[in-house]
Amino acid sequence: MAAQDFAAKAERFIIGVMSGTSADGVDAALVAVRGSGEQLSWRLLRHETLQYSLKVRDLILGCAEGGRGDAAAICRLNVLLGELFARAAAHVAAKAGIALEGVDLIGSHGQTIQHLPAPVSITGINVRGSLQLGEPAVIAERTGITTVAQFRARDLAAGGQGSPLHSYVDFLIFRNRARGRLVLNLGGIASLTAIPASAPAERVIGFDTGPGNLVIDGLVSRLTSGREAFDHGGRYARRGTISQALLQSLLRHPYLQAPPPKSCGREEFGLPFLERILKENASVSPYDLIATATRFTADSIAVACRSFVLPHNVYEEAIVSGGGARNDYLMEQLRAAIPELSIKESDEYGLPAHAKEAVAIAILANETMLGMANNLPAATGASRPVVLGSITAGHRSR
Amino acid sequence: MAAQDFAAKAERFIIGVMSGTSADGVDAALVAVRGSGEQLSWRLLRHETLQYSLKVRDLILGCAEGGRGDAAAICRLNVLLGELFARAAAHVAAKAGIALEGVDLIGSHGQTIQHLPAPVSITGINVRGSLQLGEPAVIAERTGITTVAQFRARDLAAGGQGSPLHSYVDFLIFRNRARGRLVLNLGGIASLTAIPASAPAERVIGFDTGPGNLVIDGLVSRLTSGREAFDHGGRYARRGTISQALLQSLLRHPYLQAPPPKSCGREEFGLPFLERILKENASVSPYDLIATATRFTADSIAVACRSFVLPHNVYEEAIVSGGGARNDYLMEQLRAAIPELSIKESDEYGLPAHAKEAVAIAILANETMLGMANNLPAATGASRPVVLGSITAGHRSR
């Protein structure tokens, strides 16, 4: 669909496709969107999750942190993930009873396999990058739908962290005249958007607080020999006791005290971090390890709030989304760690916690297609607002 | 620049940025383009080449075939090359005396680090890919100019080889009512477009014939311990004698007899191929090796013409472009190998041989921006015409 036809439609059907740092599967959300920017309105028509097979997950993790990802592996994984994302998009449309011809746009985040926002000088040039796989040309060719992808690269090019991407969307859909709100997304990585009451976009804060489910998932996977990928409802953590010694040690991670803007990934909290915990705490029981990692996750968010957010403005409530919102034990620990906030799941605001990131990508894609800047420099640290993403034409491009 | 503004302009200034399989540097061409498709006309305003530093070339080759390219290295190289491509674009505009604000579009091919058109089944999905680096978001952010990139992925997604890309452009600019023409591009890889007199696009043939300068360059680099990157004017080859035994052995490479559509890269004719030649021919003098590799290059093109092109139509002339056109010895060998054709450099047709590929990328970008299909299925083997590439917005996107 050409940009001018897209802009002319009163309501647009957009599929957001998201696969997070957890690398457990693909979320696809079909969203009806009207308007743009602060006039944007949306309704979720359908959300579906397709799990990755163990083989695909292994290929992703091999490229992301296993050192098994050479150029050929990455070239092929990029195409393979494009095919899977196209299937996820077709699946959510079918489940919604809407033909692909009736979908106006796809936004695809892609699978992050590297997030390297810290500058490295190569031949005198400062290089900062983030690499997402999932070839948009494959998505556009298989579905016939114009596809927006590669959202993070432009924010990084403009000096930002390329993260959190969804702070802009959090601002659009959760800002409130009377109440200061924190929006917490508990994906593999946890990120926070802080929106003071009546604040304009320039006063919104956003950053990654540290691990979301990444460390918990990693422990569960390791301690069940890969049979389970996450702690269903927090039941393993609940059987354990928090090790204060380990907790205090984890809380000394330098990322927690670094001032925003900041972002992180598996580079900080992935396999090497996990292996150090396991090695240095061989005497701690598996359940205790999981309980402690869960409390660490909650506390790292609390540290972020106390150090960088709560002193500067009044916030009444925190709205939690992402897979971590389904971990009751984590939610309890979060409420215990930040008792001054009313902590709710995003479901109570009409947005299922698990669908949040896919909905956000659909909304970001809407803005890109309309030529609207859709990063939030106050959150990402970019030097200016930019239009994120690249556009790959569908079959009806003229 | 928004698509409708672009389309409304009578003449558009477009920069094409090309870095080929040789990985020796970046070519940038500033082209004034009018119209599109068979109504397209163009004039070259300026062409510039920026050599890669040895360090950058080493990083590219390390990712492409040295096995030194993990995800982090590829993530960073993608950004680094984006910066260099942006500089190349700014450089050619400055040399032409045109402000970046006056340039309407950039087309960037990117640096190929993998070309894997042969299908591999992964989890039951056939995967075929080609990986080009040089982040378009960096190019668009640094220059402010809307940037089209990632041309090959869509043709591959549509079942094509993703190559030769420029056959479509060859057809637009070299087709002739009275004369059948071959267009040969001697880059790292040699590719051929065969355009019968008065032929429509559907009757054009195109494919990669095998090595262009890749094997010759590799030998020169190895035999001068990296001090020289190519055989200037063919002077080293001219000092040698062709080894018929080695030549016949090289001509048995299975790629040469495989029927088109076909494409190749360093995967077939890169380092492992080079090392086998050196190992198995330790008694052959360096000059003789270079002379033989040059004749092999010419003969592999002749084999392609005799096997797949000349029997099917009448062709009077061959128009040669690419760095190989500057190798007088190679041109002599080519004339000797295919005496029935009148072989000329593209310079005689108003297109400097060295600027050809960058001009082609500028023209492809023009078509993408207008929503015009710009692959040539007869050449690439794609199932249908598709719009190649992704569009990343410049600073004036609305």
mmCIF file of N, CA and C in Angstrom, chain A residues 340-386:
data_model
loop_
_atom_site.group_PDB
_atom_site.id
_atom_site.type_symbol
_atom_site.label_atom_id
_atom_site.label_comp_id
_atom_site.label_asym_id
_atom_site.label_seq_id
_atom_site.Cartn_x
_atom_site.Cartn_y
_atom_site.Cartn_z
ATOM 1 N N GLU A 340 4.877 2.100 47.656
ATOM 2 C CA GLU A 340 4.239 3.401 47.484
ATOM 3 C C GLU A 340 3.461 3.532 46.184
ATOM 4 N N LEU A 341 3.621 2.554 45.272
ATOM 5 C CA LEU A 341 2.909 2.621 43.987
ATOM 6 C C LEU A 341 1.779 1.591 43.951
ATOM 7 N N SER A 342 0.690 1.947 43.296
ATOM 8 C CA SER A 342 -0.370 0.987 43.011
ATOM 9 C C SER A 342 0.026 0.248 41.730
ATOM 10 N N ILE A 343 0.317 -1.052 41.849
ATOM 11 C CA ILE A 343 0.850 -1.808 40.712
ATOM 12 C C ILE A 343 -0.240 -2.676 40.106
ATOM 13 N N LYS A 344 -0.548 -2.425 38.815
ATOM 14 C CA LYS A 344 -1.627 -3.139 38.140
ATOM 15 C C LYS A 344 -1.124 -3.740 36.834
ATOM 16 N N GLU A 345 -1.827 -4.755 36.366
ATOM 17 C CA GLU A 345 -1.493 -5.294 35.046
ATOM 18 C C GLU A 345 -2.157 -4.441 33.970
ATOM 19 N N SER A 346 -1.505 -4.388 32.805
ATOM 20 C CA SER A 346 -2.036 -3.536 31.735
ATOM 21 C C SER A 346 -3.408 -4.026 31.265
ATOM 22 N N ASP A 347 -3.715 -5.294 31.535
ATOM 23 C CA ASP A 347 -5.036 -5.838 31.194
ATOM 24 C C ASP A 347 -6.157 -4.960 31.745
ATOM 25 N N GLU A 348 -5.946 -4.400 32.928
ATOM 26 C CA GLU A 348 -6.982 -3.559 33.545
ATOM 27 C C GLU A 348 -7.225 -2.272 32.753
ATOM 28 N N TYR A 349 -6.282 -1.957 31.853
ATOM 29 C CA TYR A 349 -6.428 -0.759 31.020
ATOM 30 C C TYR A 349 -6.769 -1.140 29.584
ATOM 31 N N GLY A 350 -7.221 -2.366 29.397
ATOM 32 C CA GLY A 350 -7.674 -2.782 28.066
ATOM 33 C C GLY A 350 -6.592 -3.337 27.173
ATOM 34 N N LEU A 351 -5.382 -3.500 27.706
ATOM 35 C CA LEU A 351 -4.283 -4.007 26.887
ATOM 36 C C LEU A 351 -3.699 -5.256 27.544
ATOM 37 N N PRO A 352 -4.012 -6.447 27.014
ATOM 38 C CA PRO A 352 -3.478 -7.678 27.609
ATOM 39 C C PRO A 352 -1.949 -7.589 27.740
ATOM 40 N N ALA A 353 -1.454 -7.936 28.912
ATOM 41 C CA ALA A 353 -0.025 -7.765 29.198
ATOM 42 C C ALA A 353 0.856 -8.414 28.149
ATOM 43 N N HIS A 354 0.444 -9.576 27.672
ATOM 44 C CA HIS A 354 1.277 -10.331 26.745
ATOM 45 C C HIS A 354 1.268 -9.731 25.340
ATOM 46 N N ALA A 355 0.232 -8.941 25.034
ATOM 47 C CA ALA A 355 0.102 -8.370 23.687
ATOM 48 C C ALA A 355 0.765 -7.008 23.569
ATOM 49 N N LYS A 356 1.160 -6.451 24.687
ATOM 50 C CA LYS A 356 1.615 -5.065 24.729
ATOM 51 C C LYS A 356 2.683 -4.710 23.697
ATOM 52 N N GLU A 357 3.753 -5.518 23.656
ATOM 53 C CA GLU A 357 4.853 -5.139 22.772
ATOM 54 C C GLU A 357 4.469 -5.240 21.297
ATOM 55 N N ALA A 358 3.673 -6.238 20.948
ATOM 56 C CA ALA A 358 3.242 -6.377 19.549
ATOM 57 C C ALA A 358 2.322 -5.221 19.153
ATOM 58 N N VAL A 359 1.445 -4.820 20.076
ATOM 59 C CA VAL A 359 0.590 -3.653 19.816
ATOM 60 C C VAL A 359 1.459 -2.407 19.627
ATOM 61 N N ALA A 360 2.474 -2.273 20.470
ATOM 62 C CA ALA A 360 3.355 -1.098 20.367
ATOM 63 C C ALA A 360 4.040 -1.038 19.006
ATOM 64 N N ILE A 361 4.470 -2.194 18.501
ATOM 65 C CA ILE A 361 5.147 -2.214 17.193
ATOM 66 C C ILE A 361 4.162 -1.840 16.082
ATOM 67 N N ALA A 362 2.913 -2.289 16.194
ATOM 68 C CA ALA A 362 1.902 -1.912 15.200
ATOM 69 C C ALA A 362 1.714 -0.392 15.187
ATOM 70 N N ILE A 363 1.666 0.200 16.369
ATOM 71 C CA ILE A 363 1.464 1.650 16.460
ATOM 72 C C ILE A 363 2.694 2.408 15.945
ATOM 73 N N LEU A 364 3.882 1.915 16.271
ATOM 74 C CA LEU A 364 5.102 2.543 15.742
ATOM 75 C C LEU A 364 5.119 2.495 14.217
ATOM 76 N N ALA A 365 4.681 1.369 13.659
ATOM 77 C CA ALA A 365 4.664 1.223 12.195
ATOM 78 C C ALA A 365 3.686 2.212 11.559
ATOM 79 N N ASN A 366 2.558 2.427 12.217
ATOM 80 C CA ASN A 366 1.583 3.417 11.745
ATOM 81 C C ASN A 366 2.249 4.794 11.613
ATOM 82 N N GLU A 367 2.990 5.170 12.625
ATOM 83 C CA GLU A 367 3.643 6.477 12.624
ATOM 84 C C GLU A 367 4.713 6.570 11.535
ATOM 85 N N THR A 368 5.501 5.499 11.376
ATOM 86 C CA THR A 368 6.546 5.493 10.347
ATOM 87 C C THR A 368 5.930 5.703 8.969
ATOM 88 N N MET A 369 4.840 4.994 8.706
ATOM 89 C CA MET A 369 4.202 5.056 7.391
ATOM 90 C C MET A 369 3.664 6.458 7.102
ATOM 91 N N LEU A 370 3.288 7.177 8.173
ATOM 92 C CA LEU A 370 2.769 8.539 8.016
ATOM 93 C C LEU A 370 3.885 9.586 8.073
ATOM 94 N N GLY A 371 5.134 9.133 8.194
ATOM 95 C CA GLY A 371 6.251 10.077 8.244
ATOM 96 C C GLY A 371 6.334 10.846 9.551
ATOM 97 N N MET A 372 5.756 10.281 10.621
ATOM 98 C CA MET A 372 5.773 10.933 11.931
ATOM 99 C C MET A 372 6.966 10.435 12.744
ATOM 100 N N ALA A 373 7.685 11.349 13.354
ATOM 101 C CA ALA A 373 8.769 10.943 14.257
ATOM 102 C C ALA A 373 8.180 10.086 15.369
ATOM 103 N N ASN A 374 8.816 8.967 15.671
ATOM 104 C CA ASN A 374 8.247 8.048 16.654
ATOM 105 C C ASN A 374 9.262 7.471 17.630
ATOM 106 N N ASN A 375 10.375 8.158 17.781
ATOM 107 C CA ASN A 375 11.195 7.842 18.944
ATOM 108 C C ASN A 375 10.880 8.894 20.018
ATOM 109 N N LEU A 376 11.288 8.647 21.242
ATOM 110 C CA LEU A 376 11.075 9.605 22.316
ATOM 111 C C LEU A 376 12.468 9.962 22.830
ATOM 112 N N PRO A 377 13.041 11.060 22.343
ATOM 113 C CA PRO A 377 14.430 11.378 22.707
ATOM 114 C C PRO A 377 14.659 11.442 24.219
ATOM 115 N N ALA A 378 13.639 11.871 24.981
ATOM 116 C CA ALA A 378 13.802 11.936 26.432
ATOM 117 C C ALA A 378 14.031 10.538 27.014
ATOM 118 N N ALA A 379 13.510 9.517 26.331
ATOM 119 C CA ALA A 379 13.681 8.147 26.812
ATOM 120 C C ALA A 379 14.935 7.495 26.242
ATOM 121 N N THR A 380 15.164 7.665 24.953
ATOM 122 C CA THR A 380 16.259 6.926 24.321
ATOM 123 C C THR A 380 17.582 7.677 24.383
ATOM 124 N N GLY A 381 17.498 8.997 24.616
ATOM 125 C CA GLY A 381 18.721 9.791 24.614
ATOM 126 C C GLY A 381 19.124 10.287 23.248
ATOM 127 N N ALA A 382 18.276 10.073 22.254
ATOM 128 C CA ALA A 382 18.601 10.546 20.902
ATOM 129 C C ALA A 382 18.671 12.072 20.882
ATOM 130 N N SER A 383 19.426 12.592 19.917
ATOM 131 C CA SER A 383 19.605 14.040 19.836
ATOM 132 C C SER A 383 18.360 14.744 19.329
ATOM 133 N N ARG A 384 17.453 14.006 18.699
ATOM 134 C CA ARG A 384 16.269 14.638 18.124
ATOM 135 C C ARG A 384 15.227 13.582 17.778
ATOM 136 N N PRO A 385 13.982 14.022 17.550
ATOM 137 C CA PRO A 385 12.958 13.064 17.102
ATOM 138 C C PRO A 385 13.252 12.626 15.666
ATOM 139 N N VAL A 386 13.119 11.338 15.394
ATOM 140 C CA VAL A 386 13.355 10.809 14.049
ATOM 141 C C VAL A 386 12.250 9.823 13.678
#
